[in-house]
Tab-separated table of N, CA and C in Angstrom:
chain	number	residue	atom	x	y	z
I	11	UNK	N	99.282	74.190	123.563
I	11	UNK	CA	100.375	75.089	123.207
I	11	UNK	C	99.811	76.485	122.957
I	12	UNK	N	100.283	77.508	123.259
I	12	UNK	CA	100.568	78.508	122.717
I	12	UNK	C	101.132	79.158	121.703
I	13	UNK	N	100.882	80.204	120.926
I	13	UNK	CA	101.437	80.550	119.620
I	13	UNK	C	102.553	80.662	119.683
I	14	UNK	N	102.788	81.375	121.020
I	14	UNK	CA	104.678	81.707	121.682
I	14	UNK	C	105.734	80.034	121.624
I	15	UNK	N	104.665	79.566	122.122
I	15	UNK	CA	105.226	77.755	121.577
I	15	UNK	C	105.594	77.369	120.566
I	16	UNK	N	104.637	77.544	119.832
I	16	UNK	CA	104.650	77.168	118.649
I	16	UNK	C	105.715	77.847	117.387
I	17	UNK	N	105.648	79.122	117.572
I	17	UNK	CA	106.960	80.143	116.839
I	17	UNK	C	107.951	79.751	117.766
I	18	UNK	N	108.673	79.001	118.799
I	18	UNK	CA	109.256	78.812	119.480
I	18	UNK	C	110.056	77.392	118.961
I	19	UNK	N	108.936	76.572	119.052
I	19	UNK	CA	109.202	75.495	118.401
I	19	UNK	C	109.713	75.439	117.023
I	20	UNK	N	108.811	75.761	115.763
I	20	UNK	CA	109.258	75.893	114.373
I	20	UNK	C	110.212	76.749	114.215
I	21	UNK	N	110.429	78.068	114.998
I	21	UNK	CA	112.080	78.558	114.607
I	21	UNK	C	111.477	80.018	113.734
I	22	UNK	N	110.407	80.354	114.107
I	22	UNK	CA	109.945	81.360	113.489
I	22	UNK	C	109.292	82.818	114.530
I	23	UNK	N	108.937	83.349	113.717
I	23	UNK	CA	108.007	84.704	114.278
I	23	UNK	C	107.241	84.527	114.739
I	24	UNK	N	106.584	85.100	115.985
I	24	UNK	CA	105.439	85.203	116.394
I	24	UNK	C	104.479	85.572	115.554
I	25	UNK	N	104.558	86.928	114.387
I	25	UNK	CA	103.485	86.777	113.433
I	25	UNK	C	103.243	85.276	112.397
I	26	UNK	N	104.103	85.093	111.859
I	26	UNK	CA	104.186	83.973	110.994
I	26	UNK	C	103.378	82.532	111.646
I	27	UNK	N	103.886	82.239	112.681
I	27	UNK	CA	103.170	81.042	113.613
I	27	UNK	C	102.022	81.653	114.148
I	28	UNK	N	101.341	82.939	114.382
I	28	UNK	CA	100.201	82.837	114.057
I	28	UNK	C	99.284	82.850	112.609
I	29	UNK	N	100.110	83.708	111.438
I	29	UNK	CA	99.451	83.557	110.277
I	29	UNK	C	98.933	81.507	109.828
I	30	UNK	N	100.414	81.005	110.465
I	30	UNK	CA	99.696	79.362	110.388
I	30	UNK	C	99.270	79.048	111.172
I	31	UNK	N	98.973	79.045	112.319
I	31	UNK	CA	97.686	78.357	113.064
I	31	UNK	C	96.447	79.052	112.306
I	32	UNK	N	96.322	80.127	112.268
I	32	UNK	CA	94.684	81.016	111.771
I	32	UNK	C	94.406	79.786	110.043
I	33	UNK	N	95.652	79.131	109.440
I	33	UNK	CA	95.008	78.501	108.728
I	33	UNK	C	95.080	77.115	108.983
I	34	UNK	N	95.319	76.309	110.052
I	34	UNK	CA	95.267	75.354	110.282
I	34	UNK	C	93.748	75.348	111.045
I	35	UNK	N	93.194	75.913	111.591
I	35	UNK	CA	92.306	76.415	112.173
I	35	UNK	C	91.079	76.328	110.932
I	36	UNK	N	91.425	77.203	110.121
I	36	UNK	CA	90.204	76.782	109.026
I	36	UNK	C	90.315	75.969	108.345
I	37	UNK	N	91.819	75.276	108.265
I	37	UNK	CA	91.426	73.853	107.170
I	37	UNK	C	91.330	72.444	108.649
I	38	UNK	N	90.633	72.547	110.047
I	38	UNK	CA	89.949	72.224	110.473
I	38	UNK	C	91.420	70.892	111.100
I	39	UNK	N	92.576	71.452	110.707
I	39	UNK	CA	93.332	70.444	111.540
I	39	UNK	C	94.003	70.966	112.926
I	40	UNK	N	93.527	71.931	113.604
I	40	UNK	CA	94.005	72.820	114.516
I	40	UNK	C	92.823	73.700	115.379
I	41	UNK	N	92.084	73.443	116.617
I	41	UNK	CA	91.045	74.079	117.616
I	41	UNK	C	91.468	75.441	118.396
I	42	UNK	N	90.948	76.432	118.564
I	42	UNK	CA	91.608	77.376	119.775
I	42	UNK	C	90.661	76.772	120.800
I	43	UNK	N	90.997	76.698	121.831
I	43	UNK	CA	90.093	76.162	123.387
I	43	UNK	C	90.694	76.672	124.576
I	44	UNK	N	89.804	76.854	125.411
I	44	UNK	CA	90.405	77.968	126.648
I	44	UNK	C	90.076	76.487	127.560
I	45	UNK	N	91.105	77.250	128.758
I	45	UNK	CA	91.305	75.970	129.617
I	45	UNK	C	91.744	77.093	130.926
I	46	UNK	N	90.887	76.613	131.922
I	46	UNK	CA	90.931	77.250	133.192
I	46	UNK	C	91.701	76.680	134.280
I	47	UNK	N	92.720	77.191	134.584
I	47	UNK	CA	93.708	77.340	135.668
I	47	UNK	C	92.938	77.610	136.968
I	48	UNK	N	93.276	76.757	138.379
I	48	UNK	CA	92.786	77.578	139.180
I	48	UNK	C	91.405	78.440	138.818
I	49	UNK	N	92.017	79.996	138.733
I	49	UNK	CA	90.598	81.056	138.668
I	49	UNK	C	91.142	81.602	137.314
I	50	UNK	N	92.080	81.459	136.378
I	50	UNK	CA	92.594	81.575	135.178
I	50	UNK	C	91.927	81.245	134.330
I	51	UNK	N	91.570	81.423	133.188
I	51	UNK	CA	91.325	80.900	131.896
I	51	UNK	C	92.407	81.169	130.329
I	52	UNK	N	92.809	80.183	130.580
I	52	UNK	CA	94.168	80.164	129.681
I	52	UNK	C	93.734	80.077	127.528
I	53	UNK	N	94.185	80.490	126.914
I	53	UNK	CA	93.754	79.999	125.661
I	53	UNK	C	94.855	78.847	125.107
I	54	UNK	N	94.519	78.179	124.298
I	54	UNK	CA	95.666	77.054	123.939
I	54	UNK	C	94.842	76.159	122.768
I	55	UNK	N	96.081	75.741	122.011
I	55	UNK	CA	95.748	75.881	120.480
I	55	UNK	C	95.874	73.866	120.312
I	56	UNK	N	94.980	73.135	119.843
I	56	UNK	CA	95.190	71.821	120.298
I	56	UNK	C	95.064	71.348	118.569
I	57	UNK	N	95.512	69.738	118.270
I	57	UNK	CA	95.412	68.952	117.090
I	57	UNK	C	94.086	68.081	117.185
I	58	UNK	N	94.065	68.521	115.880
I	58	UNK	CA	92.564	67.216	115.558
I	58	UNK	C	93.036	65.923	115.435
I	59	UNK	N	92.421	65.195	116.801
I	59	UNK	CA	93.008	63.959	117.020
I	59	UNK	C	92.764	62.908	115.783
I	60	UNK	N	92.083	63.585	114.781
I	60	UNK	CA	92.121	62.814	113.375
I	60	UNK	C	93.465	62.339	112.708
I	61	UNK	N	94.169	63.437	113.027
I	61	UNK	CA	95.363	63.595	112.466
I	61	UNK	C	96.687	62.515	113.474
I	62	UNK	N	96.314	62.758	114.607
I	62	UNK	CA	97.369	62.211	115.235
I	62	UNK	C	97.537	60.598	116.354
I	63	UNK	N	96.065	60.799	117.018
I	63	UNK	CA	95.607	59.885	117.710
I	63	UNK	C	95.907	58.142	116.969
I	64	UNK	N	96.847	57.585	117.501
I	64	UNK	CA	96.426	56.012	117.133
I	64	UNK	C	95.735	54.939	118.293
I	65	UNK	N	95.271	55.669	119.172
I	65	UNK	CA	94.970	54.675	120.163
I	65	UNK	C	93.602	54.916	120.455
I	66	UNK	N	92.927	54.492	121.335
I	66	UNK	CA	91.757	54.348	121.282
I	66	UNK	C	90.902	55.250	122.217
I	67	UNK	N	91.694	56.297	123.401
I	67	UNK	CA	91.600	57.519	123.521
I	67	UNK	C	91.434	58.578	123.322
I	68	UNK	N	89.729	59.093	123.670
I	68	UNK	CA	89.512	60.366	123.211
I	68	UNK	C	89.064	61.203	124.359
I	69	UNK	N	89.557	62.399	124.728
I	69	UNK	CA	89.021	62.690	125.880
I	69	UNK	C	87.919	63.839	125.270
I	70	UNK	N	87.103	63.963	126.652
I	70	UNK	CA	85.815	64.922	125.977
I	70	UNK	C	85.978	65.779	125.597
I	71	UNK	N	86.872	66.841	125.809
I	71	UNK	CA	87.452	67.892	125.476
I	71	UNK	C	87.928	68.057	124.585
I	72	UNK	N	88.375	67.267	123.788
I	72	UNK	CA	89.216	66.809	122.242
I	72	UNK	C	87.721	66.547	121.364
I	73	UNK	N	86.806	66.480	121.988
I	73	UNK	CA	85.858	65.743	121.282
I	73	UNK	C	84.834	66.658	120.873
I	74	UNK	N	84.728	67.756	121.760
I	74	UNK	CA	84.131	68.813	121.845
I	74	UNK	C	84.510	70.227	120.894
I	75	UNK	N	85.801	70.107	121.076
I	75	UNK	CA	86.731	70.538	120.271
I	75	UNK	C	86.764	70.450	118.215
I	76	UNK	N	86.584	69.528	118.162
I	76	UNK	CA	86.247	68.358	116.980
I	76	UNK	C	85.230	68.037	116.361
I	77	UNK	N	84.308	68.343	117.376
I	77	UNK	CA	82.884	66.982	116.838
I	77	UNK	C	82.528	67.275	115.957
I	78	UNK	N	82.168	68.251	114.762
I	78	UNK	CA	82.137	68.383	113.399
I	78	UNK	C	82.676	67.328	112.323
I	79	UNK	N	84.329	67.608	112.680
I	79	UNK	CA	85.057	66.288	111.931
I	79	UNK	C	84.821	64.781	112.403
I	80	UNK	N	84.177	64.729	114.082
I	80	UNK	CA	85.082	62.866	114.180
I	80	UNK	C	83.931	62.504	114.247
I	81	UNK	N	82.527	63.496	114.619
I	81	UNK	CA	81.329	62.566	114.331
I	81	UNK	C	80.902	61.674	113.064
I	82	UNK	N	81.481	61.714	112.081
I	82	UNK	CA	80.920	60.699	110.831
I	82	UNK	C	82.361	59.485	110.688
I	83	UNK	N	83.202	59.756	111.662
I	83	UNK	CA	84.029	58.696	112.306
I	83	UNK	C	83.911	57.823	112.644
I	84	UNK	N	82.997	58.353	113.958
I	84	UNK	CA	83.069	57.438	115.172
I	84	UNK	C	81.700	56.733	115.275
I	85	UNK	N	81.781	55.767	116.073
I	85	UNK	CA	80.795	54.840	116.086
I	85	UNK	C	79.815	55.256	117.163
I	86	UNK	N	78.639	55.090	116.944
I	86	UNK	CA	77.358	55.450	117.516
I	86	UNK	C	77.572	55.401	119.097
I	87	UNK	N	78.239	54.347	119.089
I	87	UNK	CA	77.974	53.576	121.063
I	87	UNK	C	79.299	55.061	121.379
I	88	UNK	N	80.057	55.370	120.581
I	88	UNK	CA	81.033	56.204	121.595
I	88	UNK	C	80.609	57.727	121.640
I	89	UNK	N	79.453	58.126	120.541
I	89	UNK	CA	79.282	59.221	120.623
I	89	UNK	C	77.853	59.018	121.951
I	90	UNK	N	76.826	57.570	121.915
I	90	UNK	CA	76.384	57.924	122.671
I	90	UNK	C	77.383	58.372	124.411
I	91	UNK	N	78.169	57.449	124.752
I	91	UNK	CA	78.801	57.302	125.829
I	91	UNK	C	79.222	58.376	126.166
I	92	UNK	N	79.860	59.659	125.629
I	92	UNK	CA	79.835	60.867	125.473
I	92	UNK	C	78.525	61.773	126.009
I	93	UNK	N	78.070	61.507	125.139
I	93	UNK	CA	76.317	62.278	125.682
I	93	UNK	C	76.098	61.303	127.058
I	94	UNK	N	75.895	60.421	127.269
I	94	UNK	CA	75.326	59.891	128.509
I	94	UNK	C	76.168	60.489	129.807
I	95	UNK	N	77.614	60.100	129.296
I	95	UNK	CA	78.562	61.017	130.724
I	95	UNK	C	78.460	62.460	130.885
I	96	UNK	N	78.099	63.352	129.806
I	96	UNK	CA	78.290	64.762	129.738
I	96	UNK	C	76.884	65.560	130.259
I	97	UNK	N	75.873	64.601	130.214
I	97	UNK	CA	74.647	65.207	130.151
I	97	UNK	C	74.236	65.704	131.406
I	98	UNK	N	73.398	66.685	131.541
I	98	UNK	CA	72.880	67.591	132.435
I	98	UNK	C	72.080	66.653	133.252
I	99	UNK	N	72.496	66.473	134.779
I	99	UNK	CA	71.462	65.406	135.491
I	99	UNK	C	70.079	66.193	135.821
I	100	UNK	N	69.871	67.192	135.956
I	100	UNK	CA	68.644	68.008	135.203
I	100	UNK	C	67.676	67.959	134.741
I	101	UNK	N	68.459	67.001	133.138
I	101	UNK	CA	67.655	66.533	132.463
I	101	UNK	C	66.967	65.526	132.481
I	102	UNK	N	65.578	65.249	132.755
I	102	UNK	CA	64.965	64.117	132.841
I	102	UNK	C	64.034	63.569	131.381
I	103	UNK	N	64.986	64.204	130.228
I	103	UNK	CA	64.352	63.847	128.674
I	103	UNK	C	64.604	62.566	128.295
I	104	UNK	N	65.847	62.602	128.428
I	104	UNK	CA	66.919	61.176	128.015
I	104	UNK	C	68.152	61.796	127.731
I	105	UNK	N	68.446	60.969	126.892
I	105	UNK	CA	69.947	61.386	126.077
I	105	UNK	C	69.861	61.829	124.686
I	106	UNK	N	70.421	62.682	124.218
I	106	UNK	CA	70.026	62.940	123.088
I	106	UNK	C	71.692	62.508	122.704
I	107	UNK	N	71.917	61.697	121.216
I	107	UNK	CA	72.953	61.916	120.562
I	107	UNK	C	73.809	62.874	120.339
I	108	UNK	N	75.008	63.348	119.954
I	108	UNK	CA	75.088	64.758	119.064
I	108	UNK	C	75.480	64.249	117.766
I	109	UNK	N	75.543	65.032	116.874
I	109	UNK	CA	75.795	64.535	115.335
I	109	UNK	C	74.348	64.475	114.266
């Protein structure tokens, strides 16, 4: 979403729906993340799947987004599985964890 969304949605100002995202943002339940269109790079404002997620779906991007909060979450095998798919074939170190 966008802020224009979002004051769109709640029924408010464009200043106001940004004064609350800027604090959802620091109390860490709300990411800004750019996302590329085509040759675009779009900005867009996403939820910490802490908050909302009940299923067992996390995509990397949510995760990346996050990993501060869901690393003392999540279980070892999914943060490795993460690093093993994401990693630089490049690299001929290993895998390093993140967290």
């Amino acid at each position: 979403m966008h802020i224009s969304h979002i004051a769109a949605y709640l029924g408010i100002a464009y200043a106001s729906a940004s004064r609350f995202v800027s604090r959802m943002i620091r109390a860490g339940v709300m990411a800004r993340g750019k996302v590329k269109v085509g040759h675009e790079t779009n900005v867009a404002y996403y939820f910490n799947p802490l908050y909302y997620i009940r299923g067992k779906w996390l995509t990397y991007e949510l995760y990346t987004l996050f990993q501060d909060q869901l690393d003392p979450v999540l279980p070892e095998w999914v943060k490795q599985k993460f690093a093993e798919e994401h990693r630089d074939p490049e690299d001929n170190e290993g895998v390093e964890v993140p967290g």
